[in-house]
Coordinates of C-alpha atoms and ligand atoms in Angstrom, one line a residue:
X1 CA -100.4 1.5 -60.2
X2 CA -101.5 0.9 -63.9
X3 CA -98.8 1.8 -66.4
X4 CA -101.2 2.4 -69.9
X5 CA -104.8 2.3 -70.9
X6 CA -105.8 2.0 -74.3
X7 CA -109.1 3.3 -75.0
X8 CA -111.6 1.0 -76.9
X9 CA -111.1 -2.6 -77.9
X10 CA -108.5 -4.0 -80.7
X11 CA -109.6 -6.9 -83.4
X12 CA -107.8 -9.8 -82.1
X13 CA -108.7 -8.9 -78.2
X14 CA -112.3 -8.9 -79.6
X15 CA -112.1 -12.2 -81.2
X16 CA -110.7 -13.2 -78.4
X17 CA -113.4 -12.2 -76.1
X18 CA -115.6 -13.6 -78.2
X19 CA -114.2 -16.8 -78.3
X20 CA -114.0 -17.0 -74.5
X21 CA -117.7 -16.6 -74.5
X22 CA -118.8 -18.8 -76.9
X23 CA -116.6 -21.8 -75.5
X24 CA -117.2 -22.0 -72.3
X25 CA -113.9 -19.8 -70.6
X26 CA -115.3 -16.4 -69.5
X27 CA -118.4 -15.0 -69.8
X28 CA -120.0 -11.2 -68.3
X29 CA -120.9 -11.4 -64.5
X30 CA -124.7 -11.3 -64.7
X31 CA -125.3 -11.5 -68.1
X32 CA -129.0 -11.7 -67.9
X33 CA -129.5 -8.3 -66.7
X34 CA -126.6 -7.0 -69.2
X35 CA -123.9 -7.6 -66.9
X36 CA -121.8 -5.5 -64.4
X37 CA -118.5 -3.7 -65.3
X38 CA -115.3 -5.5 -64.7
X39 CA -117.0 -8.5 -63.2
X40 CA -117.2 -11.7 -64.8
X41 CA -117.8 -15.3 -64.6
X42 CA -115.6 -18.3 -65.3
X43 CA -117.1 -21.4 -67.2
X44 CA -116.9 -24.5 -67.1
X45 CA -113.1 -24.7 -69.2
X46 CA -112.2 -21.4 -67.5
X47 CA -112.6 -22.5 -64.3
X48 CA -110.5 -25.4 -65.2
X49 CA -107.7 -23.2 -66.8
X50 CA -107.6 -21.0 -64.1
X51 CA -107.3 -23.6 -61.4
X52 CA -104.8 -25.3 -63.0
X53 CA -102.9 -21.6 -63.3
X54 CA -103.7 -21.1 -60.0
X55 CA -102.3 -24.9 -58.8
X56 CA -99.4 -24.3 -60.9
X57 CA -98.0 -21.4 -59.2
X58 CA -99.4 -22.6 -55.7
X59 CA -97.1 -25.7 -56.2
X60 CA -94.1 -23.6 -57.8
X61 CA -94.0 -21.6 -54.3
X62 CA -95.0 -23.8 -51.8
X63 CA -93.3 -27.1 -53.4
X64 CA -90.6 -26.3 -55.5
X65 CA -89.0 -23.3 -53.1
X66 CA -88.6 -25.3 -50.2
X67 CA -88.6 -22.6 -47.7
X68 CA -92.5 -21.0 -48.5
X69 CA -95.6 -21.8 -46.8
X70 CA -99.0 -21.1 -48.0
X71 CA -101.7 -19.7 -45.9
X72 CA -105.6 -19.1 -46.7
X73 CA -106.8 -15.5 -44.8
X74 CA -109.9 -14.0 -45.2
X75 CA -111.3 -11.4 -47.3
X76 CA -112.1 -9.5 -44.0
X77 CA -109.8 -7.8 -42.1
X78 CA -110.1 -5.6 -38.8
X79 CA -110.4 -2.0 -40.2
X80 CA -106.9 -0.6 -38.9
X81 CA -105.0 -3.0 -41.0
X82 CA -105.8 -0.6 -44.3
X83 CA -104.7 2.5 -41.7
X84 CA -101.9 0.8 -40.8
X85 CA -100.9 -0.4 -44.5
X86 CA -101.5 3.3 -46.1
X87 CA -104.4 2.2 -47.9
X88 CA -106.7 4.6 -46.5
X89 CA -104.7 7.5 -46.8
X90 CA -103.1 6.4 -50.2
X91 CA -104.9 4.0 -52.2
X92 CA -105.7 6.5 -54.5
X93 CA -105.8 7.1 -58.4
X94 CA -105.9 10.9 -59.6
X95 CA -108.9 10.8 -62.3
X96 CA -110.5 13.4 -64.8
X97 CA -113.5 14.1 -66.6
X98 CA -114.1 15.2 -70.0
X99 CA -116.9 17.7 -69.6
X100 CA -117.9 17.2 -73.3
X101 CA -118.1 13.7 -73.2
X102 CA -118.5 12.8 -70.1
X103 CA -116.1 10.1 -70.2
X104 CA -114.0 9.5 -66.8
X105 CA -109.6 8.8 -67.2
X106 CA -106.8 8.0 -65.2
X107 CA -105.2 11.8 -65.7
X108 CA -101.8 9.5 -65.1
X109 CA -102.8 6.7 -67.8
X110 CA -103.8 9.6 -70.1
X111 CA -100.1 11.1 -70.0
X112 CA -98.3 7.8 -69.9
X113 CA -100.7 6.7 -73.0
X114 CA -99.6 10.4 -74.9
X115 CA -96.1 9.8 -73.7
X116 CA -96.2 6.7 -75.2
X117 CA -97.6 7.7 -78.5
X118 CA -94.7 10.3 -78.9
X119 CA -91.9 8.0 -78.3
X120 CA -93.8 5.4 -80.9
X121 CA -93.4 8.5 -83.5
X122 CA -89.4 9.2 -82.4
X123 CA -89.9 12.1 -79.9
X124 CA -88.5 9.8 -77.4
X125 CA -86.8 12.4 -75.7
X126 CA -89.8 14.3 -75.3
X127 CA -92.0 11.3 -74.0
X128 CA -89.6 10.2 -71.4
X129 CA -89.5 13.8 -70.2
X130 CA -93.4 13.5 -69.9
X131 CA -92.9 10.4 -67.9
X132 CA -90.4 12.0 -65.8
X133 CA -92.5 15.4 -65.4
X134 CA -95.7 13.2 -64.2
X135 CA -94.0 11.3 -61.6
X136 CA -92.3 14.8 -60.1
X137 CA -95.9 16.1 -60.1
X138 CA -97.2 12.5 -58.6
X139 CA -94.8 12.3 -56.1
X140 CA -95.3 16.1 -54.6
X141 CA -99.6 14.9 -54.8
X142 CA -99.8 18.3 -57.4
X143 CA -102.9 17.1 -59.0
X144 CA -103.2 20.6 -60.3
X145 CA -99.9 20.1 -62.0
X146 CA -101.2 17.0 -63.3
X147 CA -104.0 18.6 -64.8
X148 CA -101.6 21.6 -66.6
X149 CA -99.5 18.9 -67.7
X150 CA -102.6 17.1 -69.9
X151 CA -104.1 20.8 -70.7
X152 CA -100.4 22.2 -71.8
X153 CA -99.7 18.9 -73.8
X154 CA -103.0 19.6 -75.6
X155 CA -103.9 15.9 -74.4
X156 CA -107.4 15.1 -75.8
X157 CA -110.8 12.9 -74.8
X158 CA -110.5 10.1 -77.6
X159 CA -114.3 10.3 -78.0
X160 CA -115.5 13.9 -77.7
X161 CA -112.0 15.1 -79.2
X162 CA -111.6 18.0 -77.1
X163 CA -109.3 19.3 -74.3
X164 CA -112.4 20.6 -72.3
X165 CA -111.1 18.6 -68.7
X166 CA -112.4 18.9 -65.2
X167 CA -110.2 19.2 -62.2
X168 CA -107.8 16.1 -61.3
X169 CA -109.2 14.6 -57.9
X170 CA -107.7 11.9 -56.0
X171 CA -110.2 8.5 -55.8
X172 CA -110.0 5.8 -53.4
X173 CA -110.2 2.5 -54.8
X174 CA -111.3 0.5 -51.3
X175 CA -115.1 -1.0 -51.5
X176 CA -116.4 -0.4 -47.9
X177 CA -119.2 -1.9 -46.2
X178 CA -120.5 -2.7 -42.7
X179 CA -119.9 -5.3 -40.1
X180 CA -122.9 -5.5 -37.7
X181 CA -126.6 -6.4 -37.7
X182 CA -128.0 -3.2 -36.3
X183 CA -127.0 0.2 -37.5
X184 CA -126.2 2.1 -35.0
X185 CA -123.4 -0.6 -33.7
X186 CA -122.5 -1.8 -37.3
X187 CA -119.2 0.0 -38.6
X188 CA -117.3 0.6 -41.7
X189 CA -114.6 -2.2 -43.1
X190 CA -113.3 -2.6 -46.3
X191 CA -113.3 -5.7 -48.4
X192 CA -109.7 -6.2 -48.8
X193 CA -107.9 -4.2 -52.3
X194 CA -104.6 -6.8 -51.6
X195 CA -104.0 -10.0 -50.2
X196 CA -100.9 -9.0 -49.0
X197 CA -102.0 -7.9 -45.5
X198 CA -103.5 -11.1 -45.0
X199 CA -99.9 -12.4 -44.6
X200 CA -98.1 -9.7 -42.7
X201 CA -100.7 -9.3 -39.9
X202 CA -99.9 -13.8 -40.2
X203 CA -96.6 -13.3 -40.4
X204 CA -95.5 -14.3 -36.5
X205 CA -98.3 -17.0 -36.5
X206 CA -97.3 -18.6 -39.6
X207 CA -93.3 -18.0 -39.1
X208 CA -93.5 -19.9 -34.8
X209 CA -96.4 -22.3 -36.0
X210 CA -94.8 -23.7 -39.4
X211 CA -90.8 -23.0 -37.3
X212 CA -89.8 -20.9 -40.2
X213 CA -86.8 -19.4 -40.4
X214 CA -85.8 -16.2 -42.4
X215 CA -85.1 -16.3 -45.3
X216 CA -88.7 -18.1 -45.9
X217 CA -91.2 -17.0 -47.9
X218 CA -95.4 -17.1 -47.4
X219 CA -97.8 -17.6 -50.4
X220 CA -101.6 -16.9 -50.7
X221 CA -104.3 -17.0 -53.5
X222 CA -107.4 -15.2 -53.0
X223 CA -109.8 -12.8 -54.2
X224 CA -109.6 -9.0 -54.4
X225 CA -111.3 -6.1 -54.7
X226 CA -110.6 -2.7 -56.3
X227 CA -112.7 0.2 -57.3
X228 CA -110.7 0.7 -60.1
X229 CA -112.2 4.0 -62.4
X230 CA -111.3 2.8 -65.8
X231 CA -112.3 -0.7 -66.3
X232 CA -111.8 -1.9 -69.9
X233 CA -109.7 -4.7 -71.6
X234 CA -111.9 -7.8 -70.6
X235 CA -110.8 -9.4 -67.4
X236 CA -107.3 -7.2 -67.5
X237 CA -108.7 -4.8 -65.2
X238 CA -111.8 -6.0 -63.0
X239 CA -113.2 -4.7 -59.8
X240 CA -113.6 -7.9 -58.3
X241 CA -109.9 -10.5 -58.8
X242 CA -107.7 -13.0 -58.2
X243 CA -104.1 -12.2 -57.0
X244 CA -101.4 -14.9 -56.1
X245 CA -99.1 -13.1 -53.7
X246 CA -95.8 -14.2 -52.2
X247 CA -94.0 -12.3 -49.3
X248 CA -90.9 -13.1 -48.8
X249 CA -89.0 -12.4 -45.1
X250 CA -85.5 -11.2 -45.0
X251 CA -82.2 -10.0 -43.5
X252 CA -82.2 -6.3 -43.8
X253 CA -79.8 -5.3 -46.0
X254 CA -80.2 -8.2 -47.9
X255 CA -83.2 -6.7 -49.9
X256 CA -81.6 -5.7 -53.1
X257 CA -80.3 -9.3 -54.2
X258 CA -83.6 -11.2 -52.7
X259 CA -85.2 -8.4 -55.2
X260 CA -82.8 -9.6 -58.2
X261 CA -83.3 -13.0 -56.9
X262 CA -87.1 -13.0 -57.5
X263 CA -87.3 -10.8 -60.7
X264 CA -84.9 -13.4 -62.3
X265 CA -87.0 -16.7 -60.7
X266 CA -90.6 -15.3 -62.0
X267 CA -89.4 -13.9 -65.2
X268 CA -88.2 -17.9 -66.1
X269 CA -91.5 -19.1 -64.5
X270 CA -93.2 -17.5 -67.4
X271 CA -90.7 -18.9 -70.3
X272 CA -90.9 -22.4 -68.6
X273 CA -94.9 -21.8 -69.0
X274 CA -94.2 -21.2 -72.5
X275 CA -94.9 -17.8 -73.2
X276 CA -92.2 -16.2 -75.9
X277 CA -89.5 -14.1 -74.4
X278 CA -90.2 -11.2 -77.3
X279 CA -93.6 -11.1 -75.4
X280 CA -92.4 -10.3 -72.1
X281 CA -90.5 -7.6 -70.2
X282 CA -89.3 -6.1 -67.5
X283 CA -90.0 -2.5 -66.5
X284 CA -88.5 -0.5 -63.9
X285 CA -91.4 1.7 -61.6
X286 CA -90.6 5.2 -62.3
X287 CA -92.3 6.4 -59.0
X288 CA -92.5 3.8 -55.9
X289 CA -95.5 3.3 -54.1
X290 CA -95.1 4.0 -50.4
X291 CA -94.0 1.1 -49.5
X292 CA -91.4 0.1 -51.3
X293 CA -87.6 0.8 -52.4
X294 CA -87.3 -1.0 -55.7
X295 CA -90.0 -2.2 -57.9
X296 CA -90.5 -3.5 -61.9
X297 CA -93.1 -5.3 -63.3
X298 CA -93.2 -8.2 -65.7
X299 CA -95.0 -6.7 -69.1
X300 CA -96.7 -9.1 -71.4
X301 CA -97.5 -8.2 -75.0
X302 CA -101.2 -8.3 -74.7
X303 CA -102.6 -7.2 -78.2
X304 CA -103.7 -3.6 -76.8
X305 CA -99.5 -3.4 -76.1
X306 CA -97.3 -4.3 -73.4
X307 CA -98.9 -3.9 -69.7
X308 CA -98.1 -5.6 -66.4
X309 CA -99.0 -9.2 -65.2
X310 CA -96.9 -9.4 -62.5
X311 CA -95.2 -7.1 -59.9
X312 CA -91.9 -7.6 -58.1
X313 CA -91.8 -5.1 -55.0
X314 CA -89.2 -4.5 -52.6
X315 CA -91.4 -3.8 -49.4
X316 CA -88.9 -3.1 -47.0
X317 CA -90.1 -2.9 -43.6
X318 CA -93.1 -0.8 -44.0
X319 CA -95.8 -3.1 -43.5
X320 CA -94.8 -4.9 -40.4
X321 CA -93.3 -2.1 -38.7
X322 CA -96.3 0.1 -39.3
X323 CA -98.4 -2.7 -38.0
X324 CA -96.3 -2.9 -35.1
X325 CA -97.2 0.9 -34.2
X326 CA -100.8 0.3 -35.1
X327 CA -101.6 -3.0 -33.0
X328 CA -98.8 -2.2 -30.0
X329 CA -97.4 -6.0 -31.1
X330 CA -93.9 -6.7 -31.5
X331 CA -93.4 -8.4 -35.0
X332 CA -90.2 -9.3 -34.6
X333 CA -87.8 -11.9 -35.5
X334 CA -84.7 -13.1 -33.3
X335 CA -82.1 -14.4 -35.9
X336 CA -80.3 -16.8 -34.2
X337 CA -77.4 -17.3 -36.7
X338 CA -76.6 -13.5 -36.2
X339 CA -77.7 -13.6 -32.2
X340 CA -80.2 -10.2 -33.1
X341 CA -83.9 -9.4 -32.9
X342 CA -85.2 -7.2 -36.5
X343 CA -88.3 -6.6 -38.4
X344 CA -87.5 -8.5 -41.4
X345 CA -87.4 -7.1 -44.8
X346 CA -89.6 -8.3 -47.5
X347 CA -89.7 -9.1 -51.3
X348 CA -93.6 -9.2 -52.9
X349 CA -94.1 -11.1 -55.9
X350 CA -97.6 -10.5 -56.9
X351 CA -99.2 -11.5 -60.0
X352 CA -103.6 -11.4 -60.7
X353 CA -104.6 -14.5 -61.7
X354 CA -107.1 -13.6 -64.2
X355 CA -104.5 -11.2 -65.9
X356 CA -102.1 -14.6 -66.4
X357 CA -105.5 -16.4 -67.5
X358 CA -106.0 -13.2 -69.8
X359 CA -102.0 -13.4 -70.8
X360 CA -102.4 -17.5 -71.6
X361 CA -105.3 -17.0 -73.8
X362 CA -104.0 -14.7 -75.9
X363 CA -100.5 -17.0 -76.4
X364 CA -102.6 -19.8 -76.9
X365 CA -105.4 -18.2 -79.5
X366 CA -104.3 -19.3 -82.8
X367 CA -106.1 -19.1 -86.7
X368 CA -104.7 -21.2 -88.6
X369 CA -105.3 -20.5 -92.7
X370 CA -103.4 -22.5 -95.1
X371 CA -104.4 -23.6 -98.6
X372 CA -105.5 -27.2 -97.0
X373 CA -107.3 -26.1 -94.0
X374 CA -108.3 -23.3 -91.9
X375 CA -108.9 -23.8 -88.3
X376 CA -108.9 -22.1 -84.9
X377 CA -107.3 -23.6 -82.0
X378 CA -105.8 -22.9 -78.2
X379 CA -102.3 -24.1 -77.9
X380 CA -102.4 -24.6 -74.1
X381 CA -99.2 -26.1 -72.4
X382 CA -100.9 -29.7 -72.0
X383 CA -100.1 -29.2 -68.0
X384 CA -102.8 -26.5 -67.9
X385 CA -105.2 -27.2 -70.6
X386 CA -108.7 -27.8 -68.9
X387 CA -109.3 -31.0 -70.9
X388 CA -106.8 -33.3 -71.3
X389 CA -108.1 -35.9 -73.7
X390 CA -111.2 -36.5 -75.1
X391 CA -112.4 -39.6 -75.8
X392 CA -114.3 -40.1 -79.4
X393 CA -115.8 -43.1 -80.6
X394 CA -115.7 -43.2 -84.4
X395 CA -119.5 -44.4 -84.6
X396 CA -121.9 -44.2 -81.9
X397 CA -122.5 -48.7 -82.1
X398 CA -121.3 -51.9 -82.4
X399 CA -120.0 -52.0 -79.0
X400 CA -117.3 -48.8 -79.6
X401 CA -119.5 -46.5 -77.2
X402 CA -118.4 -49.5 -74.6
X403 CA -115.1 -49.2 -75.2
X404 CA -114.3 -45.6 -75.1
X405 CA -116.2 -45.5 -71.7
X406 CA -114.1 -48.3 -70.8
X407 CA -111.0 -46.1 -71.6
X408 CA -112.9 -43.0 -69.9
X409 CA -112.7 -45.3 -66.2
X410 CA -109.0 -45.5 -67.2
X411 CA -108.2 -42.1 -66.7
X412 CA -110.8 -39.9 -65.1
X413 CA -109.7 -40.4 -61.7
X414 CA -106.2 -38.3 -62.5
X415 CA -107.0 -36.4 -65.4
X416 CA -109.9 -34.2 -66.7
X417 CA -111.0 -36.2 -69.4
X418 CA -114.1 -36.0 -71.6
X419 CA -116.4 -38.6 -73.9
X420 CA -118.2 -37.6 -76.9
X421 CA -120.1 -40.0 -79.5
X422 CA -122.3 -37.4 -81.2
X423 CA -121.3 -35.7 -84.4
X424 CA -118.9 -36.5 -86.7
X425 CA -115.6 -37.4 -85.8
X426 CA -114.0 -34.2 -88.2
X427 CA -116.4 -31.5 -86.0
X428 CA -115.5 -33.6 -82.4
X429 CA -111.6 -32.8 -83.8
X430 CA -112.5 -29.2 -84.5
X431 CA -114.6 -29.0 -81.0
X432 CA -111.9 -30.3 -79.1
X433 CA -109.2 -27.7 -80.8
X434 CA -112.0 -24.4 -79.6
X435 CA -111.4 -25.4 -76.1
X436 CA -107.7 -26.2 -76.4
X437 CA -107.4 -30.4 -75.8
X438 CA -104.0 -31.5 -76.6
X439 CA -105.2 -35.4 -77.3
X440 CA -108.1 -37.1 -78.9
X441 CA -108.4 -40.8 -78.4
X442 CA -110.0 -42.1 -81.7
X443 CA -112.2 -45.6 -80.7
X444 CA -112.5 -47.6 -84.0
X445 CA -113.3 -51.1 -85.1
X446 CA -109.8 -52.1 -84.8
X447 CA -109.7 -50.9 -81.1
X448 CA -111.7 -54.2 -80.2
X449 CA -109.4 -56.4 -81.9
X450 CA -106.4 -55.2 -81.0
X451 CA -106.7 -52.9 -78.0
X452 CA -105.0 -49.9 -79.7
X453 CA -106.4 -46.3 -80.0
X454 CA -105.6 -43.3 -82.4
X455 CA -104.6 -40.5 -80.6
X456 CA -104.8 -36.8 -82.9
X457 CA -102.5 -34.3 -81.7
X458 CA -104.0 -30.9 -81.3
X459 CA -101.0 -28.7 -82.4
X460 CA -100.2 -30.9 -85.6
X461 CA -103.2 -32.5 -85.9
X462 CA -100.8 -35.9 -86.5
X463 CA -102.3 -39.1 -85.7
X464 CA -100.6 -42.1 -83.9
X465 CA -101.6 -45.2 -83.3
X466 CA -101.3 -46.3 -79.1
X467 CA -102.2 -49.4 -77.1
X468 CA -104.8 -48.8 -74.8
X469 CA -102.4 -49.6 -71.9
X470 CA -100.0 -47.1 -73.1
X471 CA -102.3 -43.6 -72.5
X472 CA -102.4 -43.2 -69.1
X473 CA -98.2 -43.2 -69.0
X474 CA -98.1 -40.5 -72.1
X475 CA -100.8 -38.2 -70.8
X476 CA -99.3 -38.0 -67.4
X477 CA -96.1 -37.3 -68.9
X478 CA -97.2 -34.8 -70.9
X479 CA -99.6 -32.8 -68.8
X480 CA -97.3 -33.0 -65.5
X481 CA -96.4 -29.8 -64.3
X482 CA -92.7 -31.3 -63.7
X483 CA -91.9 -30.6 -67.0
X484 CA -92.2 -27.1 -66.1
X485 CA -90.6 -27.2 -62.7
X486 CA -87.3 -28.6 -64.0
X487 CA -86.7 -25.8 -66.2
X488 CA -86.7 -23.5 -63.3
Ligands
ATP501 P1 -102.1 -1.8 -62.4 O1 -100.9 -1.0 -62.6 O2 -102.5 -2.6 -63.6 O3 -103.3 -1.1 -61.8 P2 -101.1 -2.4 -59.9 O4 -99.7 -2.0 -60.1 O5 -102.1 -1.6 -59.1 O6 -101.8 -2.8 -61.3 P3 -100.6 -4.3 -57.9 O7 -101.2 -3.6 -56.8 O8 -99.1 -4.4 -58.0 O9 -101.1 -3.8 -59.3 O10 -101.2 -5.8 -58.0 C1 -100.5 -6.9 -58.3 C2 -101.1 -7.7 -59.5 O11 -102.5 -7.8 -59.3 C3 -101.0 -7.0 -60.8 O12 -99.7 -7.2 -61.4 C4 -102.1 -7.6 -61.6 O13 -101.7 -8.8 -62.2 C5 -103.2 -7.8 -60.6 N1 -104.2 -6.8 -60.6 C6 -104.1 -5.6 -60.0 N2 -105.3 -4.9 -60.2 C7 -106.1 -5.7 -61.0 C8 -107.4 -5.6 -61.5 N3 -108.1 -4.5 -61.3 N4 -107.9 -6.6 -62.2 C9 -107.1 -7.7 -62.4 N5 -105.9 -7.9 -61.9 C10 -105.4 -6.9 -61.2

């Protein structure tokens, strides 16, 4: 569950939305009719950053480890998975009103977020106790507790400024519908909150079909759906999202250095992908979900403060022994190095693809104000950036248009490349450096005598001089994801 909220929007997240908008990344679901909370719409260089995230850490699982398949279930799933899983009982969040301002909370966000505050001004002691308090009181389901606990602490509504709070109620987060054309035989299923079950009710078709053994892992991206009751911060919290989950079978018993295993191998992902390690960290779950025996998530310093991209949960058993009960199926393995039939273990890793787009942007969004020039550019890892060169003619005649369409057949068939002969070559640069290109290709006069092209690098905005026949070798080089992969 969420860790901390901050209310309202900071400068540099704002600037940052804005940008997304304006340039084509992210833009609200619906905008015409003024949108829909925590939904929105990828454009036409989101949806190419985000599949190239999402193709990065398909490939990282399903090529790199070489003991994870991937698998594709649907969003649909028969109604007693989410019995069997505990998400009907227990996907719940405890939430408050403000009678005054009539403002919904997370009561748990609002004591972490005021716990949080008091260890910022060195009453550490007395935060963590907070922290400690809250997850005794979440633990035992005393929501009434909860609600002293925010009354006692003289929490208050950041907008009406008063402690004047309803009762803490539990709120499921599932979206139901119905299945069925006619009423009376249509009946209630949920469109799914995790991706997760989509594997474990798999697992014994995936593990016989693809002749896994355990330890093996299975990967799936695909959407999900929460009802979540605060939903602020852009696309850090949506209703409707993208999760990249990983299961991983194992040995009971073996859970605890599997768990250490993966927290170590996603933490590097994320320093191989070039984010700084001051801007990450790890943070151990004070109070386990059901399920689980261990769990931390991977923090990332967005600019509203440090708040989870990815989780790392030790699932133990729970799901496919529970759906064992529920469907009357065995799902069991027989390990033939040890000569015994079990219900394996499992490590989750589970990170949201739009909170890792959301976590790329802001690494990448970078003003740049020195006495010489001022600019503003997205320093995407090449491997990831939507566009990988543009292609710019210096002057729209004299046969250079030719050329740098010639150049375009050169590459377009393995890289996401772009052409561009309108404006001036200066605002093409700048254009380019909005939507994060690492190379422009510079067509001059000098091109037609001697085959060679400028290419402007986006980060230092140095310019080189390349034969034509030398592009396709340094763009591939740059922009392959094996650069990242061998510093796993
Ligand atoms: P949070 O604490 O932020 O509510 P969670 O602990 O409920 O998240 P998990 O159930 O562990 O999240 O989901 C795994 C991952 O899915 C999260 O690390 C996050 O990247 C992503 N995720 C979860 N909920 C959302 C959401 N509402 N919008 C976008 N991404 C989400």
């Amino acid at each position: 569950m969420a860790k901390t909220e901050t209310p309202g929007e900071n400068a540099q997240l704002k600037d940052i939305i804005s940008h997304a908008k304006e340039y084509g990344f992210v833009y609200p679901s619906s905008e015409i009719y003024d949108g829909l909370q925590a939904v929105y719409d990828y454009g036409a260089y989101g949806v190419e950053l985000k599949n190239n995230l999402k193709r990065l850490w398909w490939e990282t699982m399903t090529r790199v480890q070489d003991n994870i398949v991937g698998i594709d279930a649907a969003i649909f799933m028969h109604p007693t998975t989410w019995k069997a899983s505990g998400h009907v009982d227990s996907f719940n969040d405890p939430m408050i009103d403000n009678k005054d301002s009539k403002k919904r909370y997370r009561a748990d966000v609002l004591v972490e977020e005021h716990a949080a505050k008091l260890e910022k001004e060195g009453q550490a002691e007395k935060g963590k106790s907070l922290t400690a308090a809250l997850a005794r009181l979440l633990e035992a389901e005393d929501l009434d507790g909860v609600r002293d606990l925010i009354t006692n602490e003289g929490i208050k509504c950041p907008i009406s400024g008063t402690s004047n709070w309803t009762d803490v109620r539990q709120f499921n987060l599932m979206f139901s519908t119905q299945v069925g054309s006619v009423a009376e035989d249509s009946s209630t299923i949920y469109l799914r909150p995790e991706t997760a079950q989509g594997i474990f009710v798999n697992f014994l078709n995936v593990q016989k079909t693809a002749r896994m053994k355990v330890p093996f892992g299975i990967a799936q991206i695909g959407k999900a759906f929460r009802n979540e009751i605060v939903a602020r911060q852009f696309i850090f919290r949506m209703r409707e999202f993208e999760q990249m989950e990983m299961q991983f079978f194992i040995r009971p018993g073996t859970e605890m250095d599997w768990y250490a295993y993966w927290a170590e191998t996603r933490m590097k992902w994320h320093l191989a992908l070039g984010t700084p390690s001051a801007k990450l960290k790890k943070h151990d779950h004070e109070k386990l979900a059901h399920y689980a025996n261990a769990a931390m998530d991977i923090e990332f310093e967005f600019p509203f403060g440090f708040k989870e991209v990815e989780g790392i949960h030790s699932r133990t058993d729970f799901d496919l022994k529970s759906h064992q009960e529920f469907s009357r199926k065995k799902q069991q393995y027989f390990d033939p190095e040890i000569n015994q039939n079990y219900i394996p273990y499992v490590i989750e890793t589970s990170i949201g693809a739009d909170r890792l787009f959301l976590l790329t942007l802001c690494n990448a969004y970078t003003e740049e104000n020195s006495e010489d020039k001022s600019r503003t550019y997205l320093k995407f890892h090449p491997a990831i950036a939507p566009v990988k060169a543009a292609i710019l003619p210096i002057v729209k005649k004299d046969g250079l248009p030719e050329k740098g369409k010639e150049i375009m057949e050169l590459l377009k068939y393995d890289f996401n490349v772009i052409y561009e002969d309108a404006a001036s070559i200066g605002k093409r640069y700048a254009r380019q450096d909005l939507i994060g290109t690492p190379f422009c290709i510079a067509v001059d006069h000098q091109t037609l005598e001697d085959n060679t092209v400028t290419i402007r690098h986006r980060d230092t905005t140095e310019q080189e001089r390349v034969a034509i026949s030398e592009l396709h070798g340094r763009i591939a080089e740059a922009t392959s994801f094996r650069r990242i992969f061998e510093k796993l």
